[in-house]
Structure formats: structure tokens, C-alpha cells
GROMACS .gro file of C-alpha atoms in nm:
model
  284
    1SER     CA    1  -2.579  -3.705  -2.119
    2ARG     CA    2  -2.350  -3.564  -2.387
    3ALA     CA    3  -2.481  -3.211  -2.318
    4GLY     CA    4  -2.414  -3.251  -1.947
    5TYR     CA    5  -2.062  -3.378  -2.015
    6ALA     CA    6  -1.996  -3.078  -2.240
    7PHE     CA    7  -2.109  -2.847  -1.961
    8ILE     CA    8  -1.912  -3.013  -1.681
    9SER     CA    9  -1.590  -3.065  -1.871
   10PRO     CA   10  -1.486  -2.696  -1.909
   11ALA     CA   11  -1.573  -2.626  -1.547
   12PHE     CA   12  -1.364  -2.921  -1.437
   13LEU     CA   13  -1.069  -2.807  -1.646
   14VAL     CA   14  -1.091  -2.456  -1.500
   15LEU     CA   15  -1.096  -2.605  -1.150
   16VAL     CA   16  -0.786  -2.810  -1.225
   17LEU     CA   17  -0.600  -2.515  -1.375
   18MET     CA   18  -0.692  -2.260  -1.107
   19VAL     CA   19  -0.685  -2.474  -0.791
   20VAL     CA   20  -0.540  -2.820  -0.827
   21TYR     CA   21  -0.240  -2.740  -1.048
   22PRO     CA   22  -0.098  -2.454  -0.831
   23LEU     CA   23  -0.150  -2.671  -0.523
   24ILE     CA   24   0.033  -2.968  -0.671
   25TYR     CA   25   0.306  -2.743  -0.809
   26GLY     CA   26   0.357  -2.585  -0.466
   27ILE     CA   27   0.391  -2.927  -0.305
   28VAL     CA   28   0.628  -3.053  -0.575
   29ILE     CA   29   0.873  -2.763  -0.553
   30SER     CA   30   0.897  -2.811  -0.176
   31PHE     CA   31   1.120  -3.108  -0.265
   32PHE     CA   32   1.354  -2.896  -0.479
   33ASP     CA   33   1.618  -2.629  -0.437
   34THR     CA   34   1.495  -2.401  -0.714
   35ASN     CA   35   1.490  -2.047  -0.848
   36LEU     CA   36   1.174  -2.132  -1.046
   37VAL     CA   37   1.356  -2.065  -1.376
   38ASN     CA   38   1.646  -2.293  -1.460
   39LYS     CA   39   1.749  -2.454  -1.133
   40PHE     CA   40   1.561  -2.758  -1.001
   41ASP     CA   41   1.789  -2.960  -0.772
   42PHE     CA   42   1.602  -3.241  -0.598
   43VAL     CA   43   1.661  -3.233  -0.220
   44GLY     CA   44   1.389  -3.471  -0.102
   45LEU     CA   45   1.274  -3.411   0.254
   46LYS     CA   46   1.566  -3.184   0.338
   47TYR     CA   47   1.355  -2.873   0.385
   48TYR     CA   48   1.095  -3.059   0.590
   49GLY     CA   49   1.366  -3.182   0.824
   50ARG     CA   50   1.509  -2.831   0.847
   51LEU     CA   51   1.164  -2.689   0.917
   52ILE     CA   52   1.112  -2.921   1.214
   53LYS     CA   53   1.429  -2.780   1.374
   54ASP     CA   54   1.370  -2.416   1.270
   55ALA     CA   55   1.313  -2.211   1.586
   56SER     CA   56   1.233  -1.897   1.386
   57PHE     CA   57   0.944  -2.073   1.213
   58TYR     CA   58   0.800  -2.186   1.546
   59ALA     CA   59   0.834  -1.828   1.668
   60SER     CA   60   0.636  -1.703   1.368
   61LEU     CA   61   0.381  -1.977   1.431
   62GLY     CA   62   0.347  -1.858   1.791
   63ARG     CA   63   0.291  -1.500   1.673
   64THR     CA   64   0.028  -1.628   1.432
   65VAL     CA   65  -0.156  -1.810   1.711
   66MET     CA   66  -0.143  -1.497   1.926
   67PHE     CA   67  -0.265  -1.276   1.642
   68THR     CA   68  -0.544  -1.520   1.553
   69PHE     CA   69  -0.664  -1.574   1.911
   70PHE     CA   70  -0.690  -1.210   2.013
   71THR     CA   71  -0.822  -1.094   1.675
   72VAL     CA   72  -1.102  -1.353   1.672
   73LEU     CA   73  -1.177  -1.284   2.038
   74GLY     CA   74  -1.204  -0.909   1.979
   75ARG     CA   75  -1.413  -0.952   1.666
   76THR     CA   76  -1.649  -1.188   1.847
   77ILE     CA   77  -1.701  -0.951   2.141
   78LEU     CA   78  -1.772  -0.652   1.914
   79ALA     CA   79  -1.989  -0.856   1.678
   80VAL     CA   80  -2.206  -0.998   1.958
   81LEU     CA   81  -2.236  -0.656   2.124
   82PHE     CA   82  -2.332  -0.460   1.813
   83ALA     CA   83  -2.556  -0.735   1.672
   84ASN     CA   84  -2.759  -0.736   1.993
   85ILE     CA   85  -2.785  -0.356   1.981
   86LEU     CA   86  -2.888  -0.346   1.616
   87VAL     CA   87  -3.159  -0.607   1.665
   88MET     CA   88  -3.340  -0.387   1.919
   89ASP     CA   89  -3.681  -0.269   1.795
   90ASN     CA   90  -3.664   0.073   1.962
   91LEU     CA   91  -3.320   0.166   1.825
   92PRO     CA   92  -3.346   0.498   1.635
   93TYR     CA   93  -3.177   0.532   1.294
   94LYS     CA   94  -3.115   0.157   1.288
   95LYS     CA   95  -3.040   0.142   0.914
   96VAL     CA   96  -2.792   0.428   0.942
   97PHE     CA   97  -2.601   0.257   1.223
   98ARG     CA   98  -2.598  -0.071   1.031
   99ALA     CA   99  -2.450   0.098   0.725
  100ILE     CA  100  -2.182   0.276   0.931
  101LEU     CA  101  -2.078  -0.035   1.124
  102VAL     CA  102  -2.046  -0.242   0.807
  103LEU     CA  103  -1.819   0.012   0.634
  104PRO     CA  104  -1.482  -0.123   0.764
  105TRP     CA  105  -1.549  -0.456   0.593
  106PHE     CA  106  -1.573  -0.288   0.250
  107PHE     CA  107  -1.247  -0.094   0.274
  108PRO     CA  108  -0.954  -0.262   0.091
  109ASP     CA  109  -0.670  -0.375   0.316
  110VAL     CA  110  -0.433  -0.133   0.142
  111VAL     CA  111  -0.657   0.163   0.229
  112VAL     CA  112  -0.701   0.040   0.586
  113GLY     CA  113  -0.323   0.003   0.625
  114MET     CA  114  -0.258   0.357   0.502
  115LEU     CA  115  -0.534   0.502   0.721
  116TRP     CA  116  -0.418   0.334   1.041
  117ARG     CA  117  -0.052   0.409   0.975
  118TRP     CA  118  -0.153   0.774   0.982
  119LEU     CA  119  -0.356   0.726   1.300
  120TYR     CA  120  -0.060   0.550   1.467
  121ASN     CA  121   0.200   0.802   1.348
  122ALA     CA  122   0.415   0.918   1.642
  123ASN     CA  123   0.448   1.279   1.524
  124TYR     CA  124   0.106   1.372   1.387
  125GLY     CA  125  -0.113   1.067   1.449
  126LEU     CA  126  -0.458   1.108   1.598
  127PHE     CA  127  -0.408   0.859   1.881
  128ASN     CA  128  -0.101   1.032   2.023
  129PHE     CA  129  -0.270   1.370   1.981
  130ILE     CA  130  -0.573   1.260   2.185
  131LEU     CA  131  -0.363   1.091   2.456
  132ARG     CA  132  -0.136   1.394   2.492
  133SER     CA  133  -0.433   1.632   2.495
  134LEU     CA  134  -0.582   1.432   2.782
  135HIS     CA  135  -0.240   1.434   2.958
  136ILE     CA  136  -0.237   1.053   2.963
  137ILE     CA  137   0.108   1.040   2.804
  138ASP     CA  138   0.396   1.290   2.808
  139ALA     CA  139   0.585   1.166   2.502
  140PRO     CA  140   0.447   1.023   2.178
  141ILE     CA  141   0.426   0.645   2.150
  142GLU     CA  142   0.585   0.469   1.852
  143TRP     CA  143   0.295   0.231   1.804
  144LEU     CA  144   0.431   0.052   1.497
  145SER     CA  145   0.802   0.083   1.578
  146ASN     CA  146   0.796  -0.050   1.934
  147THR     CA  147   0.816  -0.427   1.974
  148ASP     CA  148   0.604  -0.404   2.290
  149THR     CA  149   0.309  -0.233   2.119
  150VAL     CA  150   0.322  -0.325   1.751
  151MET     CA  151   0.144  -0.661   1.770
  152TRP     CA  152  -0.139  -0.516   1.977
  153ALA     CA  153  -0.165  -0.225   1.735
  154VAL     CA  154  -0.195  -0.465   1.442
  155ILE     CA  155  -0.451  -0.679   1.627
  156LEU     CA  156  -0.664  -0.369   1.694
  157VAL     CA  157  -0.667  -0.281   1.324
  158SER     CA  158  -0.757  -0.638   1.229
  159ILE     CA  159  -1.044  -0.642   1.481
  160TRP     CA  160  -1.180  -0.314   1.343
  161LYS     CA  161  -1.150  -0.437   0.985
  162GLY     CA  162  -1.308  -0.778   1.034
  163PHE     CA  163  -1.580  -0.758   1.300
  164PRO     CA  164  -1.857  -0.637   1.061
  165PHE     CA  165  -1.868  -0.972   0.880
  166MET     CA  166  -1.932  -1.163   1.202
  167MET     CA  167  -2.176  -0.893   1.314
  168VAL     CA  168  -2.387  -0.933   0.999
  169MET     CA  169  -2.388  -1.313   1.037
  170LEU     CA  170  -2.495  -1.293   1.402
  171LEU     CA  171  -2.752  -1.025   1.326
  172ALA     CA  172  -2.916  -1.257   1.075
  173ALA     CA  173  -2.912  -1.538   1.334
  174LEU     CA  174  -3.062  -1.315   1.605
  175GLN     CA  175  -3.353  -1.222   1.380
  176THR     CA  176  -3.453  -1.590   1.357
  177ILE     CA  177  -3.499  -1.623   1.735
  178SER     CA  178  -3.865  -1.599   1.833
  179LYS     CA  179  -3.954  -1.306   2.057
  180ASP     CA  180  -4.187  -1.538   2.247
  181LEU     CA  181  -3.879  -1.706   2.397
  182TYR     CA  182  -3.757  -1.374   2.538
  183GLU     CA  183  -4.102  -1.292   2.674
  184ALA     CA  184  -4.130  -1.633   2.840
  185ALA     CA  185  -3.784  -1.597   2.992
  186GLU     CA  186  -3.869  -1.250   3.121
  187LEU     CA  187  -4.189  -1.379   3.278
  188ASP     CA  188  -3.982  -1.647   3.451
  189GLY     CA  189  -3.772  -1.373   3.610
  190CYS     CA  190  -3.462  -1.406   3.392
  191GLY     CA  191  -3.240  -1.099   3.378
  192VAL     CA  192  -3.049  -0.968   3.079
  193ILE     CA  193  -2.750  -1.197   3.132
  194GLN     CA  194  -2.967  -1.503   3.188
  195ARG     CA  195  -3.169  -1.430   2.873
  196PHE     CA  196  -2.848  -1.399   2.678
  197LEU     CA  197  -2.706  -1.726   2.815
  198HIS     CA  198  -3.022  -1.936   2.786
  199VAL     CA  199  -3.201  -1.785   2.485
  200THR     CA  200  -2.968  -1.576   2.269
  201LEU     CA  201  -2.653  -1.789   2.287
  202PRO     CA  202  -2.821  -2.123   2.202
  203GLY     CA  203  -3.010  -1.951   1.920
  204ILE     CA  204  -2.698  -1.812   1.751
  205MET     CA  205  -2.461  -2.098   1.837
  206PRO     CA  206  -2.484  -2.283   1.499
  207VAL     CA  207  -2.400  -1.964   1.309
  208LEU     CA  208  -2.146  -1.851   1.570
  209SER     CA  209  -1.953  -2.179   1.567
  210THR     CA  210  -1.926  -2.183   1.188
  211THR     CA  211  -1.831  -1.816   1.169
  212LEU     CA  212  -1.570  -1.858   1.442
  213MET     CA  213  -1.403  -2.139   1.251
  214LEU     CA  214  -1.401  -1.934   0.931
  215GLU     CA  215  -1.251  -1.638   1.117
  216ILE     CA  216  -0.981  -1.858   1.269
  217MET     CA  217  -0.882  -1.992   0.927
  218TRP     CA  218  -0.879  -1.646   0.769
  219CYS     CA  219  -0.676  -1.490   1.050
  220PHE     CA  220  -0.430  -1.778   1.059
  221LYS     CA  221  -0.327  -1.715   0.698
  222HIS     CA  222  -0.374  -1.338   0.701
  223PHE     CA  223  -0.109  -1.141   0.516
  224THR     CA  224  -0.215  -0.818   0.342
  225LEU     CA  225  -0.311  -0.601   0.639
  226ILE     CA  226  -0.008  -0.695   0.848
  227TRP     CA  227   0.225  -0.643   0.553
  228ASN     CA  228   0.082  -0.300   0.478
  229LEU     CA  229   0.120  -0.194   0.840
  230THR     CA  230   0.457  -0.336   0.943
  231LYS     CA  231   0.597  -0.574   0.676
  232GLY     CA  232   0.662  -0.813   0.964
  233GLY     CA  233   0.868  -0.571   1.172
  234PRO     CA  234   1.005  -0.425   1.379
  235VAL     CA  235   1.267  -0.693   1.451
  236ASP     CA  236   1.023  -0.962   1.327
  237ALA     CA  237   0.774  -0.870   1.603
  238THR     CA  238   0.481  -0.919   1.362
  239ARG     CA  239   0.639  -1.180   1.136
  240VAL     CA  240   0.352  -1.428   1.124
  241VAL     CA  241   0.368  -1.745   0.914
  242SER     CA  242   0.225  -1.583   0.600
  243ILE     CA  243   0.493  -1.313   0.605
  244ASP     CA  244   0.757  -1.573   0.693
  245ILE     CA  245   0.657  -1.771   0.382
  246TYR     CA  246   0.665  -1.461   0.162
  247ARG     CA  247   1.001  -1.334   0.286
  248THR     CA  248   1.164  -1.677   0.270
  249GLY     CA  249   1.062  -1.706  -0.093
  250PHE     CA  250   1.089  -1.354  -0.232
  251ASP     CA  251   1.343  -1.185  -0.004
  252TYR     CA  252   1.583  -1.476   0.041
  253MET     CA  253   1.495  -1.649  -0.293
  254ARG     CA  254   1.453  -1.986  -0.120
  255PHE     CA  255   1.139  -2.093  -0.304
  256GLY     CA  256   1.157  -2.460  -0.217
  257GLU     CA  257   1.192  -2.385   0.153
  258SER     CA  258   0.913  -2.131   0.128
  259SER     CA  259   0.687  -2.393  -0.031
  260THR     CA  260   0.765  -2.630   0.257
  261ARG     CA  261   0.637  -2.369   0.501
  262ALA     CA  262   0.329  -2.316   0.284
  263VAL     CA  263   0.257  -2.690   0.279
  264PHE     CA  264   0.278  -2.695   0.660
  265VAL     CA  265   0.025  -2.411   0.685
  266PHE     CA  266  -0.194  -2.583   0.424
  267ILE     CA  267  -0.207  -2.894   0.644
  268ILE     CA  268  -0.313  -2.681   0.941
  269ILE     CA  269  -0.590  -2.519   0.733
  270ILE     CA  270  -0.709  -2.863   0.621
  271ILE     CA  271  -0.727  -2.976   0.985
  272LEU     CA  272  -0.927  -2.664   1.074
  273THR     CA  273  -1.162  -2.729   0.780
  274LEU     CA  274  -1.223  -3.084   0.897
  275LEU     CA  275  -1.295  -2.956   1.247
  276GLN     CA  276  -1.542  -2.706   1.102
  277LYS     CA  277  -1.727  -2.982   0.915
  278LYS     CA  278  -1.735  -3.197   1.227
  279MET     CA  279  -1.875  -2.908   1.434
  280LYS     CA  280  -2.134  -2.836   1.165
  281ARG     CA  281  -2.250  -3.198   1.166
  282SER     CA  282  -2.280  -3.194   1.545
  283ASP     CA  283  -2.495  -2.879   1.525
  284VAL     CA  284  -2.740  -3.037   1.282
   0.00000   0.00000   0.00000
């Protein structure tokens, strides 16, 4: 109808302006050597060919895979653990614990970065203070300035920041599992681990698989928290693909080359999205 067309048309235009146009523009400028103002020299597939041979980009891609794998793994372990604790009927102050555990998810990445930079500080940080008080270390550790520790330090912060989302999703899934299944399994002599493997895990698997894929996509393109903590340093030790894209464009002013990297990451995200849809269909 004419009324329906009038309603859909503005929404469609907003979608084009906010999503489709920036996407197309980003792809187009990947074929140009440009400063985004008055220089648009067409270079074709030059940057794509250079990207294929760029060892530094593959290094940043490897760091991204490492960051994503261990972050998602840590978040999953904490989320499953705390969700199973919070679903217990005899847990005292359950609502209080739920509110406390969800808090990290609500903190902005900027605030989280500032907080953890203080905790990691070599001179007056809480972590070094505790470790030295317990006589575990003799000298303070430069958590964010040491190439051997910085990635693990960043991963720890990312796990702490992101596990509440997965915990809430799994908590909702756990509450849909019938208690009769647990009682039947207990009568059959199943222990805690067996009940988890044969009752809990199948019950939460549809939600878990979808949430895992979302977490992988989010972590793969994560930028803000890492930038606030290390800005990709030291010596590019935490220069993941998102920071590599940013620095290529805004530090080195190579916007076309930066867009090429962004297109590559976009293709990876599309592949992950298709895998998510395929997994969701298989769960139905």
C-alpha cells in the first residue's frame, strides 16, 4: 500500500546512508591512493597484491587469532562456571552476586582501560603490590611494557570485561533445563561431571554455540580496549588487525591501503557470520 511504502522508504534510505554507503565507500577507496580530500589516484589491485605479501599484516592477523582464541576461551570458562553457580537454588544473596558479576559489562572500555592500567602499573599497581607482599616476586613486573607479558595482560582484561554477557546468556539457557532431568540423572548414579556433560551441556549448546560465534566475531575486530591499554605496543606486541588498520590509515596516512586491510577483515567477518547461520540451522 501507499502508506506502507511511505513507512518503508525512509527506513530504507537511512539503512543505505548509515550502512551501505560507508561500506561501498570503504571498498571503493581501497582501489585508490588517496588522502580523502583532493588526491584520488587509481591504483587498481595494487594494495591487494601488496597485502598478500605483507608479513607485518600476517603477524597482526596471528596476534588477532591468539587474542581471540584465549579471550573467548577464558570468557567461556568463567561464564559456564558462574552461570552454574548462580543457577543454584540454595545460593545465598543470589541477586547481589548477579548484579556484581554483571558490572564489568556495563563499564565503558575507556574506564576499564584506565582502571587496569593503574592495576598493572609497575610502581604503584595493585598486582605488583600483592605479589611483592607475598614474596612471589622481588622486582616489579612491567606488565604493559614487556613484550612477554603484555598480550596476556590485555587478554586478562578482555576476559574480565566480556564474560558477563556470555554468563547472562548461559544463565538464561540453564533456567530452561528441567530439574527432572537432573533428578533422573542423579538416580541413575551420574556424578557432577556426568550430569554436566549429559544434561547441562546439551541443554545450553544452542545458546552456547551462537554466543561463541558472536564472541569470536567481536573479539576478532576488537579495538577500543587494546588501544586504551597499549595502543598496539610495545614493539607492536599487541598490534592486532584493528589497530593495524587504524595506524595504517591515520598514522601513516595511507587510507587506501588501510581500506584494503579493512576489506580483508570484512570478508573474514562475513565468513564467520555465514558459519554462525549454518550452525544455527543445524541446531534447529
